[in-house]
């Protein structure tokens, strides 16, 4: 299925959750996630199923100074 990931067209498998998408992308560290402008709490990543046309934003949190 087609989604928009960080502003660019991408594909996801039917039944994908945010957690499975993040795992497939090999994103490590702390992640902030948003689907269709709704912030998804970390505890909900494995329960939030993606749908055709979803707009997904993934932000990797980094420390610095």
JSON list of C-alpha atoms in Angstrom, two decimals:
[
{"chain": "A", "resi": 1, "resn": "UNK", "atom": "CA", "xyz": [0.00, 0.00, 0.00]},
{"chain": "A", "resi": 2, "resn": "UNK", "atom": "CA", "xyz": [1.10, 3.58, -0.54]},
{"chain": "A", "resi": 3, "resn": "UNK", "atom": "CA", "xyz": [1.87, 5.98, 2.31]},
{"chain": "A", "resi": 4, "resn": "UNK", "atom": "CA", "xyz": [3.68, 9.27, 2.64]},
{"chain": "A", "resi": 5, "resn": "UNK", "atom": "CA", "xyz": [6.76, 8.94, 4.87]},
{"chain": "A", "resi": 6, "resn": "UNK", "atom": "CA", "xyz": [8.41, 12.17, 5.99]},
{"chain": "A", "resi": 7, "resn": "UNK", "atom": "CA", "xyz": [6.90, 13.97, 3.01]},
{"chain": "A", "resi": 8, "resn": "UNK", "atom": "CA", "xyz": [7.91, 11.42, 0.36]},
{"chain": "A", "resi": 9, "resn": "UNK", "atom": "CA", "xyz": [5.98, 8.58, -1.29]},
{"chain": "A", "resi": 10, "resn": "UNK", "atom": "CA", "xyz": [6.75, 5.20, 0.29]},
{"chain": "A", "resi": 11, "resn": "UNK", "atom": "CA", "xyz": [5.23, 1.75, 0.49]},
{"chain": "A", "resi": 12, "resn": "UNK", "atom": "CA", "xyz": [4.12, -0.30, 3.45]},
{"chain": "A", "resi": 13, "resn": "UNK", "atom": "CA", "xyz": [2.86, -3.85, 3.70]},
{"chain": "A", "resi": 14, "resn": "UNK", "atom": "CA", "xyz": [-0.79, -4.57, 4.43]},
{"chain": "A", "resi": 15, "resn": "UNK", "atom": "CA", "xyz": [-1.18, -4.92, 8.18]},
{"chain": "A", "resi": 16, "resn": "UNK", "atom": "CA", "xyz": [1.98, -2.96, 8.96]},
{"chain": "A", "resi": 17, "resn": "UNK", "atom": "CA", "xyz": [2.11, -1.18, 12.27]},
{"chain": "A", "resi": 18, "resn": "UNK", "atom": "CA", "xyz": [4.27, 1.81, 13.06]},
{"chain": "A", "resi": 19, "resn": "UNK", "atom": "CA", "xyz": [6.57, -0.51, 15.03]},
{"chain": "A", "resi": 20, "resn": "UNK", "atom": "CA", "xyz": [7.00, -2.91, 12.10]},
{"chain": "A", "resi": 21, "resn": "UNK", "atom": "CA", "xyz": [7.67, -0.01, 9.71]},
{"chain": "A", "resi": 22, "resn": "UNK", "atom": "CA", "xyz": [10.29, 1.43, 12.08]},
{"chain": "A", "resi": 23, "resn": "UNK", "atom": "CA", "xyz": [11.92, -2.01, 12.43]},
{"chain": "A", "resi": 24, "resn": "UNK", "atom": "CA", "xyz": [12.02, -2.53, 8.66]},
{"chain": "A", "resi": 25, "resn": "UNK", "atom": "CA", "xyz": [13.62, 0.89, 8.20]},
{"chain": "A", "resi": 26, "resn": "UNK", "atom": "CA", "xyz": [16.28, -0.03, 10.80]},
{"chain": "A", "resi": 27, "resn": "UNK", "atom": "CA", "xyz": [15.68, 3.21, 12.68]},
{"chain": "A", "resi": 28, "resn": "UNK", "atom": "CA", "xyz": [17.41, 3.04, 16.05]},
{"chain": "A", "resi": 29, "resn": "UNK", "atom": "CA", "xyz": [17.17, 5.21, 19.13]},
{"chain": "A", "resi": 30, "resn": "UNK", "atom": "CA", "xyz": [14.26, 7.21, 20.43]},
{"chain": "A", "resi": 31, "resn": "UNK", "atom": "CA", "xyz": [11.60, 7.89, 17.82]},
{"chain": "A", "resi": 32, "resn": "UNK", "atom": "CA", "xyz": [8.73, 10.37, 17.83]},
{"chain": "A", "resi": 33, "resn": "UNK", "atom": "CA", "xyz": [5.93, 9.30, 15.48]},
{"chain": "A", "resi": 34, "resn": "UNK", "atom": "CA", "xyz": [2.95, 11.04, 13.97]},
{"chain": "A", "resi": 35, "resn": "UNK", "atom": "CA", "xyz": [0.26, 9.65, 11.66]},
{"chain": "A", "resi": 36, "resn": "UNK", "atom": "CA", "xyz": [-2.07, 12.05, 9.88]},
{"chain": "A", "resi": 37, "resn": "UNK", "atom": "CA", "xyz": [-1.00, 14.85, 12.25]},
{"chain": "A", "resi": 38, "resn": "UNK", "atom": "CA", "xyz": [-1.77, 12.75, 15.36]},
{"chain": "A", "resi": 39, "resn": "UNK", "atom": "CA", "xyz": [1.14, 12.09, 17.74]},
{"chain": "A", "resi": 40, "resn": "UNK", "atom": "CA", "xyz": [1.33, 8.38, 18.53]},
{"chain": "A", "resi": 41, "resn": "UNK", "atom": "CA", "xyz": [2.65, 7.55, 22.01]},
{"chain": "A", "resi": 42, "resn": "UNK", "atom": "CA", "xyz": [5.59, 5.14, 22.14]},
{"chain": "A", "resi": 43, "resn": "UNK", "atom": "CA", "xyz": [3.46, 2.52, 23.93]},
{"chain": "A", "resi": 44, "resn": "UNK", "atom": "CA", "xyz": [1.02, 2.54, 20.98]},
{"chain": "A", "resi": 45, "resn": "UNK", "atom": "CA", "xyz": [3.53, 2.04, 18.12]},
{"chain": "A", "resi": 46, "resn": "UNK", "atom": "CA", "xyz": [2.93, -1.71, 17.92]},
{"chain": "A", "resi": 47, "resn": "UNK", "atom": "CA", "xyz": [-0.86, -1.24, 17.93]},
{"chain": "A", "resi": 48, "resn": "UNK", "atom": "CA", "xyz": [-1.16, 1.60, 15.40]},
{"chain": "A", "resi": 49, "resn": "UNK", "atom": "CA", "xyz": [-1.92, -0.04, 12.04]},
{"chain": "A", "resi": 50, "resn": "UNK", "atom": "CA", "xyz": [-1.14, 1.87, 8.88]},
{"chain": "A", "resi": 51, "resn": "UNK", "atom": "CA", "xyz": [-3.70, 2.43, 6.14]},
{"chain": "A", "resi": 52, "resn": "UNK", "atom": "CA", "xyz": [-3.54, 3.41, 2.48]},
{"chain": "A", "resi": 53, "resn": "UNK", "atom": "CA", "xyz": [-2.62, 7.07, 2.10]},
{"chain": "A", "resi": 54, "resn": "UNK", "atom": "CA", "xyz": [-1.50, 7.62, 5.71]},
{"chain": "A", "resi": 55, "resn": "UNK", "atom": "CA", "xyz": [0.91, 10.50, 6.22]},
{"chain": "A", "resi": 56, "resn": "UNK", "atom": "CA", "xyz": [3.62, 9.26, 8.57]},
{"chain": "A", "resi": 57, "resn": "UNK", "atom": "CA", "xyz": [6.29, 11.44, 10.15]},
{"chain": "A", "resi": 58, "resn": "UNK", "atom": "CA", "xyz": [9.17, 9.80, 12.03]},
{"chain": "A", "resi": 59, "resn": "UNK", "atom": "CA", "xyz": [11.62, 11.92, 13.97]},
{"chain": "A", "resi": 60, "resn": "UNK", "atom": "CA", "xyz": [14.73, 10.50, 15.55]},
{"chain": "A", "resi": 61, "resn": "UNK", "atom": "CA", "xyz": [15.51, 12.19, 18.83]},
{"chain": "A", "resi": 62, "resn": "UNK", "atom": "CA", "xyz": [19.14, 13.14, 19.31]},
{"chain": "A", "resi": 63, "resn": "UNK", "atom": "CA", "xyz": [20.92, 14.70, 22.23]},
{"chain": "A", "resi": 64, "resn": "UNK", "atom": "CA", "xyz": [23.38, 17.46, 21.76]},
{"chain": "A", "resi": 65, "resn": "UNK", "atom": "CA", "xyz": [24.78, 20.55, 23.17]}
]
